[in-house]
Phi, psi and omega in degrees: 000160194274180185302330182272330175282336174282324172311304178310318183279337160306309182286330169295312172299317190283309179310328188284336191075038183271131182291343174312319185301334166307337180289128160282185188284326174298330177289317178300313177297329170295324167299302168325304177302311185295317168297327168296341189260341169278346167269020178062028187229058180315130169255011178194155183284170180302311185292314174301329191283321181298299184308316169292316185298315177288333174299314185283334165310299172296351169265358184073027174306137170294334207287321187268343195234344179311126165257007177262157176295140179222135182239134180252127180287342175293319190240356157091359180272130169258153186213168186185144178268124176278162184240150172284125188280085179304320198281324174276338173305312187280335173294355181291329182269003186280318169301335172276336173295321184293315175298319183292319190299316182288329177290320176298329174287320187287310162319312201284335193276303173310307197285318183273345194046058173039031159272008178246133172308134154318331180274342168280331187282325186285319185299309182303329186265015195285323164314318172294315178316302175301319178288336183255337158298321183294308173318306173294320175299316183282339188266311187239334177266306176226084181289151188051037197276140171218123171244128174231161193233153168172167178292169186263144182294358176247315183254354188068010186287154182278146185216136177247153161224139178266124179239132178127170185263146157244124176059049174071007161278104165311135177243201171284138192248265180282331158219160187221163181237139174219171186253130169294118164330320174269305189247017171067359173289130184290152174234106186272146182216124194277146171289309181283314191265352170068017179277121170233144188220152186276166168288155174297142175260132170312000000 
């Protein structure tokens, strides 16, 4: 629509008390793009979407950075921004780091005959243990791993989602779908933007 039609629409929405009237043209385009992607009918490329999202974030738009659930009456879509769960993400590396650590101590004990304190040996080998453990985890056990969490856009119950594979079994890639453990709403989560949205209501 052209500028005059856009202004007329905003005026009509204002008279009807719609919250959408507070959005600018770029924010509305962002919402349209997000809803179109969820429906499987994207109206812009991933690069264009990322550029628009980053532009809105730099301008402090609540549409692109809001971490509190927000619902839009016109579409029935509720959205929120998830966050990376760094604690659980790091826990994924613990099993392999432990195994490599014990192997390092065992080999070191056999070679040095127990003449070096295990704590000193562990500290000395920390860079090797960390590098090898992380490489094996990222390549074979949890490839492309990424854990995110956030409130359900509908009921605000905390939910988590795992992106990546597990021991060769492929999981969620660019986007994932989870069902809220509390209200059972289906939620689409985008890995790159961590934007979580419920499905549009028909």
